[in-house]
Amino acid sequence: LGGRARQSDALYILGDLFEAWIGDDDDSQLASTVCDALNSCACTGVPVFVMQGNRDFLIGTAFAERSGVALLEDPAVIDLYGTGVLLTHGDRLCTEDSRYQAFRRQVRDPRWQRDFLARPLAERRRLAADMRDASRLEQQDKPPVILDVSPAAVNEWLRQHGVRQLIHGHTHRAGIHDFELDGAPARRMVLGDWYAG
């Protein structure tokens, strides 16, 4: 991680750090490189927080220990220089995409995860690649509004958590959206794709 991360007060990664995370026992060069970079940043005194995304929902405690990061619940409210901000990966806010939400429930089930993690690494790599390919194909047939967050869900989450600012990823449609919530200003900030950086 570069100088900007090392000079930060804290680093928050809101999921999809990896295209696919097949388990904390991943012995790939990429896994090692990323874990070492995160650990190096954390060792400078910068607190590093990682939230699971839809591509790396199997990140667990062994990854956190190896990387020197703290796992962050989804959603989480943080104090950002005196302002309460809601952080989330964002996929749970895409409520119009019922097929994805059903898939999400399946892969977040502890039994499904236990069965998947019991398979050999090579098989998990193949299955993860197959799931990514299937996801790309399915997204091609969905209208953009289905793939985006639901404004009603955003409003409800902000109300539930008593804040007026939200930061999320998942959709990878970088932007800042100012709007009105219950007669007062609110803001939704969307993180861009890693590849656009």
PDB file of C-alpha atoms in Angstrom:
ATOM      1  CA  LEU A   1       0.000   0.000   0.000  1.00  0.00           C
ATOM      2  CA  GLY A   2       1.290   3.386  -0.998  1.00  0.00           C
ATOM      3  CA  GLY A   3       2.160   6.491   0.919  1.00  0.00           C
ATOM      4  CA  ARG A   4      -1.379   7.864   1.015  1.00  0.00           C
ATOM      5  CA  ALA A   5      -2.617   4.825   2.946  1.00  0.00           C
ATOM      6  CA  ARG A   6       0.322   4.975   5.347  1.00  0.00           C
ATOM      7  CA  GLN A   7      -0.345   8.646   6.061  1.00  0.00           C
ATOM      8  CA  SER A   8      -4.049   8.117   6.748  1.00  0.00           C
ATOM      9  CA  ASP A   9      -5.723   8.230  10.134  1.00  0.00           C
ATOM     10  CA  ALA A  10      -7.372   4.884   9.269  1.00  0.00           C
ATOM     11  CA  LEU A  11      -7.985   2.682   6.232  1.00  0.00           C
ATOM     12  CA  TYR A  12     -11.412   1.168   5.583  1.00  0.00           C
ATOM     13  CA  ILE A  13     -11.830  -1.470   2.866  1.00  0.00           C
ATOM     14  CA  LEU A  14     -15.534  -2.085   2.240  1.00  0.00           C
ATOM     15  CA  GLY A  15     -15.337  -5.465   0.529  1.00  0.00           C
ATOM     16  CA  ASP A  16     -14.417  -6.816  -2.889  1.00  0.00           C
ATOM     17  CA  LEU A  17     -10.723  -6.533  -2.088  1.00  0.00           C
ATOM     18  CA  PHE A  18     -10.397  -9.753  -4.106  1.00  0.00           C
ATOM     19  CA  GLU A  19     -12.204 -10.958  -7.225  1.00  0.00           C
ATOM     20  CA  ALA A  20     -12.896 -14.077  -5.180  1.00  0.00           C
ATOM     21  CA  TRP A  21     -11.645 -15.201  -1.783  1.00  0.00           C
ATOM     22  CA  ILE A  22     -11.782 -18.984  -1.524  1.00  0.00           C
ATOM     23  CA  GLY A  23     -10.820 -19.260   2.129  1.00  0.00           C
ATOM     24  CA  ASP A  24      -8.191 -18.094   4.592  1.00  0.00           C
ATOM     25  CA  ASP A  25      -6.002 -21.057   3.629  1.00  0.00           C
ATOM     26  CA  ASP A  26      -5.535 -19.616   0.116  1.00  0.00           C
ATOM     27  CA  ASP A  27      -1.854 -20.173  -0.702  1.00  0.00           C
ATOM     28  CA  SER A  28      -1.765 -18.082  -3.888  1.00  0.00           C
ATOM     29  CA  GLN A  29       0.880 -15.431  -4.507  1.00  0.00           C
ATOM     30  CA  LEU A  30      -1.833 -12.778  -4.710  1.00  0.00           C
ATOM     31  CA  ALA A  31      -3.189 -13.690  -1.265  1.00  0.00           C
ATOM     32  CA  SER A  32       0.297 -13.533   0.207  1.00  0.00           C
ATOM     33  CA  THR A  33       1.107 -10.206  -1.458  1.00  0.00           C
ATOM     34  CA  VAL A  34      -2.125  -8.548  -0.302  1.00  0.00           C
ATOM     35  CA  CYS A  35      -1.833  -9.868   3.257  1.00  0.00           C
ATOM     36  CA  ASP A  36       1.781  -8.672   3.485  1.00  0.00           C
ATOM     37  CA  ALA A  37       0.862  -5.201   2.151  1.00  0.00           C
ATOM     38  CA  LEU A  38      -2.001  -4.820   4.622  1.00  0.00           C
ATOM     39  CA  ASN A  39       0.194  -6.014   7.482  1.00  0.00           C
ATOM     40  CA  SER A  40       2.933  -3.594   6.489  1.00  0.00           C
ATOM     41  CA  CYS A  41       0.454  -0.714   6.539  1.00  0.00           C
ATOM     42  CA  ALA A  42      -1.008  -1.780   9.895  1.00  0.00           C
ATOM     43  CA  CYS A  43       2.502  -2.034  11.367  1.00  0.00           C
ATOM     44  CA  THR A  44       3.036   1.689  10.694  1.00  0.00           C
ATOM     45  CA  GLY A  45       0.253   2.387  13.194  1.00  0.00           C
ATOM     46  CA  VAL A  46      -2.572   2.958  10.699  1.00  0.00           C
ATOM     47  CA  PRO A  47      -5.672   1.043  11.837  1.00  0.00           C
ATOM     48  CA  VAL A  48      -6.880  -1.077   8.910  1.00  0.00           C
ATOM     49  CA  PHE A  49     -10.481  -2.307   8.786  1.00  0.00           C
ATOM     50  CA  VAL A  50     -11.813  -4.839   6.284  1.00  0.00           C
ATOM     51  CA  MET A  51     -15.464  -5.604   5.569  1.00  0.00           C
ATOM     52  CA  GLN A  52     -16.538  -8.662   3.602  1.00  0.00           C
ATOM     53  CA  GLY A  53     -17.965  -8.029   0.148  1.00  0.00           C
ATOM     54  CA  ASN A  54     -19.921 -10.206  -2.226  1.00  0.00           C
ATOM     55  CA  ARG A  55     -16.688 -11.445  -3.848  1.00  0.00           C
ATOM     56  CA  ASP A  56     -14.747 -12.076  -0.652  1.00  0.00           C
ATOM     57  CA  PHE A  57     -17.426 -13.048   1.855  1.00  0.00           C
ATOM     58  CA  LEU A  58     -15.234 -15.929   3.089  1.00  0.00           C
ATOM     59  CA  ILE A  59     -12.629 -13.588   4.584  1.00  0.00           C
ATOM     60  CA  GLY A  60     -12.261 -14.730   8.178  1.00  0.00           C
ATOM     61  CA  THR A  61     -10.272 -14.381  11.366  1.00  0.00           C
ATOM     62  CA  ALA A  62      -7.160 -16.162  10.048  1.00  0.00           C
ATOM     63  CA  PHE A  63      -6.969 -13.620   7.205  1.00  0.00           C
ATOM     64  CA  ALA A  64      -7.375 -10.791   9.720  1.00  0.00           C
ATOM     65  CA  GLU A  65      -4.582 -12.122  11.938  1.00  0.00           C
ATOM     66  CA  ARG A  66      -2.261 -12.706   8.980  1.00  0.00           C
ATOM     67  CA  SER A  67      -2.955  -9.212   7.605  1.00  0.00           C
ATOM     68  CA  GLY A  68      -2.989  -7.285  10.877  1.00  0.00           C
ATOM     69  CA  VAL A  69      -6.471  -5.930  10.136  1.00  0.00           C
ATOM     70  CA  ALA A  70      -9.694  -5.752  12.103  1.00  0.00           C
ATOM     71  CA  LEU A  71     -12.807  -7.251  10.531  1.00  0.00           C
ATOM     72  CA  LEU A  72     -15.672  -4.787  10.321  1.00  0.00           C
ATOM     73  CA  GLU A  73     -19.309  -5.818  10.652  1.00  0.00           C
ATOM     74  CA  ASP A  74     -21.643  -4.915   7.809  1.00  0.00           C
ATOM     75  CA  PRO A  75     -23.160  -2.392   8.338  1.00  0.00           C
ATOM     76  CA  ALA A  76     -21.088  -0.341  10.769  1.00  0.00           C
ATOM     77  CA  VAL A  77     -21.444   3.220  12.018  1.00  0.00           C
ATOM     78  CA  ILE A  78     -18.197   5.091  12.551  1.00  0.00           C
ATOM     79  CA  ASP A  79     -17.400   8.546  13.882  1.00  0.00           C
ATOM     80  CA  LEU A  80     -15.707  10.341  10.987  1.00  0.00           C
ATOM     81  CA  TYR A  81     -14.232  13.519  12.467  1.00  0.00           C
ATOM     82  CA  GLY A  82     -17.348  14.174  14.539  1.00  0.00           C
ATOM     83  CA  THR A  83     -19.925  12.973  11.984  1.00  0.00           C
ATOM     84  CA  GLY A  84     -21.679   9.633  12.204  1.00  0.00           C
ATOM     85  CA  VAL A  85     -21.259   7.734   8.930  1.00  0.00           C
ATOM     86  CA  LEU A  86     -22.783   4.409   7.955  1.00  0.00           C
ATOM     87  CA  LEU A  87     -20.404   2.035   6.155  1.00  0.00           C
ATOM     88  CA  THR A  88     -21.616  -0.979   4.207  1.00  0.00           C
ATOM     89  CA  HIS A  89     -20.430  -3.066   1.317  1.00  0.00           C
ATOM     90  CA  GLY A  90     -23.734  -2.165  -0.320  1.00  0.00           C
ATOM     91  CA  ASP A  91     -25.030  -5.417  -1.768  1.00  0.00           C
ATOM     92  CA  ARG A  92     -27.798  -5.724   0.822  1.00  0.00           C
ATOM     93  CA  LEU A  93     -29.170  -2.390  -0.413  1.00  0.00           C
ATOM     94  CA  CYS A  94     -29.787  -3.818  -3.917  1.00  0.00           C
ATOM     95  CA  THR A  95     -33.199  -5.061  -2.846  1.00  0.00           C
ATOM     96  CA  GLU A  96     -34.684  -5.079  -6.369  1.00  0.00           C
ATOM     97  CA  ASP A  97     -32.311  -7.871  -7.398  1.00  0.00           C
ATOM     98  CA  SER A  98     -34.208 -10.757  -5.818  1.00  0.00           C
ATOM     99  CA  ARG A  99     -32.111 -13.453  -7.519  1.00  0.00           C
ATOM    100  CA  TYR A 100     -28.913 -11.979  -6.152  1.00  0.00           C
ATOM    101  CA  GLN A 101     -30.415 -11.616  -2.666  1.00  0.00           C
ATOM    102  CA  ALA A 102     -31.387 -15.318  -2.729  1.00  0.00           C
ATOM    103  CA  PHE A 103     -27.833 -16.222  -3.798  1.00  0.00           C
ATOM    104  CA  ARG A 104     -26.434 -13.992  -1.040  1.00  0.00           C
ATOM    105  CA  ARG A 105     -28.519 -15.770   1.593  1.00  0.00           C
ATOM    106  CA  GLN A 106     -27.286 -19.129   0.292  1.00  0.00           C
ATOM    107  CA  VAL A 107     -23.553 -18.329   0.358  1.00  0.00           C
ATOM    108  CA  ARG A 108     -23.749 -16.545   3.719  1.00  0.00           C
ATOM    109  CA  ASP A 109     -25.289 -19.631   5.328  1.00  0.00           C
ATOM    110  CA  PRO A 110     -22.732 -21.155   7.741  1.00  0.00           C
ATOM    111  CA  ARG A 111     -23.498 -24.700   6.497  1.00  0.00           C
ATOM    112  CA  TRP A 112     -22.902 -23.731   2.869  1.00  0.00           C
ATOM    113  CA  GLN A 113     -19.636 -22.043   3.847  1.00  0.00           C
ATOM    114  CA  ARG A 114     -18.492 -25.028   5.916  1.00  0.00           C
ATOM    115  CA  ASP A 115     -19.180 -27.397   3.003  1.00  0.00           C
ATOM    116  CA  PHE A 116     -17.422 -25.112   0.522  1.00  0.00           C
ATOM    117  CA  LEU A 117     -14.348 -24.635   2.725  1.00  0.00           C
ATOM    118  CA  ALA A 118     -14.069 -28.397   3.228  1.00  0.00           C
ATOM    119  CA  ARG A 119     -13.329 -28.851  -0.492  1.00  0.00           C
ATOM    120  CA  PRO A 120      -9.740 -28.886  -1.814  1.00  0.00           C
ATOM    121  CA  LEU A 121      -8.262 -25.511  -2.809  1.00  0.00           C
ATOM    122  CA  ALA A 122      -8.123 -26.398  -6.507  1.00  0.00           C
ATOM    123  CA  GLU A 123     -11.811 -27.277  -6.543  1.00  0.00           C
ATOM    124  CA  ARG A 124     -12.696 -24.073  -4.691  1.00  0.00           C
ATOM    125  CA  ARG A 125     -10.733 -22.027  -7.228  1.00  0.00           C
ATOM    126  CA  ARG A 126     -12.617 -23.661 -10.078  1.00  0.00           C
ATOM    127  CA  LEU A 127     -16.007 -23.195  -8.398  1.00  0.00           C
ATOM    128  CA  ALA A 128     -15.249 -19.532  -7.615  1.00  0.00           C
ATOM    129  CA  ALA A 129     -14.281 -18.896 -11.247  1.00  0.00           C
ATOM    130  CA  ASP A 130     -17.482 -20.587 -12.414  1.00  0.00           C
ATOM    131  CA  MET A 131     -19.564 -18.435 -10.038  1.00  0.00           C
ATOM    132  CA  ARG A 132     -17.865 -15.236 -11.265  1.00  0.00           C
ATOM    133  CA  ASP A 133     -18.513 -16.202 -14.902  1.00  0.00           C
ATOM    134  CA  ALA A 134     -22.154 -16.978 -14.134  1.00  0.00           C
ATOM    135  CA  SER A 135     -22.531 -13.669 -12.305  1.00  0.00           C
ATOM    136  CA  ARG A 136     -21.120 -11.686 -15.239  1.00  0.00           C
ATOM    137  CA  LEU A 137     -23.493 -13.396 -17.658  1.00  0.00           C
ATOM    138  CA  GLU A 138     -26.502 -12.821 -15.440  1.00  0.00           C
ATOM    139  CA  GLN A 139     -25.691  -9.130 -14.953  1.00  0.00           C
ATOM    140  CA  GLN A 140     -25.736  -8.590 -18.721  1.00  0.00           C
ATOM    141  CA  ASP A 141     -29.460  -9.376 -18.790  1.00  0.00           C
ATOM    142  CA  LYS A 142     -30.460  -7.149 -15.867  1.00  0.00           C
ATOM    143  CA  PRO A 143     -31.521  -3.525 -16.252  1.00  0.00           C
ATOM    144  CA  PRO A 144     -29.163  -1.086 -14.459  1.00  0.00           C
ATOM    145  CA  VAL A 145     -31.874  -0.080 -11.980  1.00  0.00           C
ATOM    146  CA  ILE A 146     -32.012  -3.681 -10.711  1.00  0.00           C
ATOM    147  CA  LEU A 147     -28.242  -3.719 -10.128  1.00  0.00           C
ATOM    148  CA  ASP A 148     -28.182  -0.438  -8.210  1.00  0.00           C
ATOM    149  CA  VAL A 149     -29.095   0.267  -4.607  1.00  0.00           C
ATOM    150  CA  SER A 150     -32.715   0.961  -3.769  1.00  0.00           C
ATOM    151  CA  PRO A 151     -33.288   4.560  -2.609  1.00  0.00           C
ATOM    152  CA  ALA A 152     -35.964   3.304  -0.206  1.00  0.00           C
ATOM    153  CA  ALA A 153     -33.479   0.843   1.342  1.00  0.00           C
ATOM    154  CA  VAL A 154     -30.858   3.588   1.655  1.00  0.00           C
ATOM    155  CA  ASN A 155     -33.342   5.871   3.421  1.00  0.00           C
ATOM    156  CA  GLU A 156     -34.450   3.113   5.764  1.00  0.00           C
ATOM    157  CA  TRP A 157     -30.898   2.185   6.744  1.00  0.00           C
ATOM    158  CA  LEU A 158     -29.980   5.815   7.416  1.00  0.00           C
ATOM    159  CA  ARG A 159     -33.069   6.210   9.598  1.00  0.00           C
ATOM    160  CA  GLN A 160     -32.380   2.947  11.460  1.00  0.00           C
ATOM    161  CA  HIS A 161     -28.818   3.966  12.266  1.00  0.00           C
ATOM    162  CA  GLY A 162     -29.574   7.591  13.052  1.00  0.00           C
ATOM    163  CA  VAL A 163     -27.105   9.087  10.550  1.00  0.00           C
ATOM    164  CA  ARG A 164     -27.319  11.103   7.340  1.00  0.00           C
ATOM    165  CA  GLN A 165     -24.209   9.918   5.507  1.00  0.00           C
ATOM    166  CA  LEU A 166     -23.576   6.552   3.873  1.00  0.00           C
ATOM    167  CA  ILE A 167     -20.470   5.176   2.181  1.00  0.00           C
ATOM    168  CA  HIS A 168     -20.695   1.949   0.182  1.00  0.00           C
ATOM    169  CA  GLY A 169     -19.162   0.023  -2.676  1.00  0.00           C
ATOM    170  CA  HIS A 170     -20.579  -2.978  -4.537  1.00  0.00           C
ATOM    171  CA  THR A 171     -22.138  -1.147  -7.483  1.00  0.00           C
ATOM    172  CA  HIS A 172     -18.747   0.384  -8.419  1.00  0.00           C
ATOM    173  CA  ARG A 173     -20.558   3.452  -9.771  1.00  0.00           C
ATOM    174  CA  ALA A 174     -18.387   6.075  -8.105  1.00  0.00           C
ATOM    175  CA  GLY A 175     -20.195   9.222  -7.168  1.00  0.00           C
ATOM    176  CA  ILE A 176     -21.566  11.493  -4.474  1.00  0.00           C
ATOM    177  CA  HIS A 177     -25.346  11.696  -4.241  1.00  0.00           C
ATOM    178  CA  ASP A 178     -26.862  14.503  -2.185  1.00  0.00           C
ATOM    179  CA  PHE A 179     -30.540  14.194  -1.374  1.00  0.00           C
ATOM    180  CA  GLU A 180     -33.120  15.113   1.222  1.00  0.00           C
ATOM    181  CA  LEU A 181     -34.152  12.704   3.955  1.00  0.00           C
ATOM    182  CA  ASP A 182     -37.067  13.650   6.213  1.00  0.00           C
ATOM    183  CA  GLY A 183     -36.579  17.338   5.450  1.00  0.00           C
ATOM    184  CA  ALA A 184     -32.811  17.464   6.043  1.00  0.00           C
ATOM    185  CA  PRO A 185     -29.759  17.002   3.805  1.00  0.00           C
ATOM    186  CA  ALA A 186     -28.270  13.534   3.425  1.00  0.00           C
ATOM    187  CA  ARG A 187     -25.442  12.113   1.352  1.00  0.00           C
ATOM    188  CA  ARG A 188     -24.563   8.761  -0.218  1.00  0.00           C
ATOM    189  CA  MET A 189     -20.965   8.256  -1.356  1.00  0.00           C
ATOM    190  CA  VAL A 190     -20.227   5.359  -3.701  1.00  0.00           C
ATOM    191  CA  LEU A 191     -16.727   3.936  -4.050  1.00  0.00           C
ATOM    192  CA  GLY A 192     -15.424   3.193  -7.513  1.00  0.00           C
ATOM    193  CA  ASP A 193     -13.978   0.004  -8.895  1.00  0.00           C
ATOM    194  CA  TRP A 194     -10.389  -0.925  -7.957  1.00  0.00           C
ATOM    195  CA  TYR A 195      -9.514  -0.986 -11.648  1.00  0.00           C
ATOM    196  CA  ALA A 196     -10.559   2.628 -12.148  1.00  0.00           C
ATOM    197  CA  GLY A 197      -8.049   3.822  -9.496  1.00  0.00           C
TER     198      GLY A 197
END
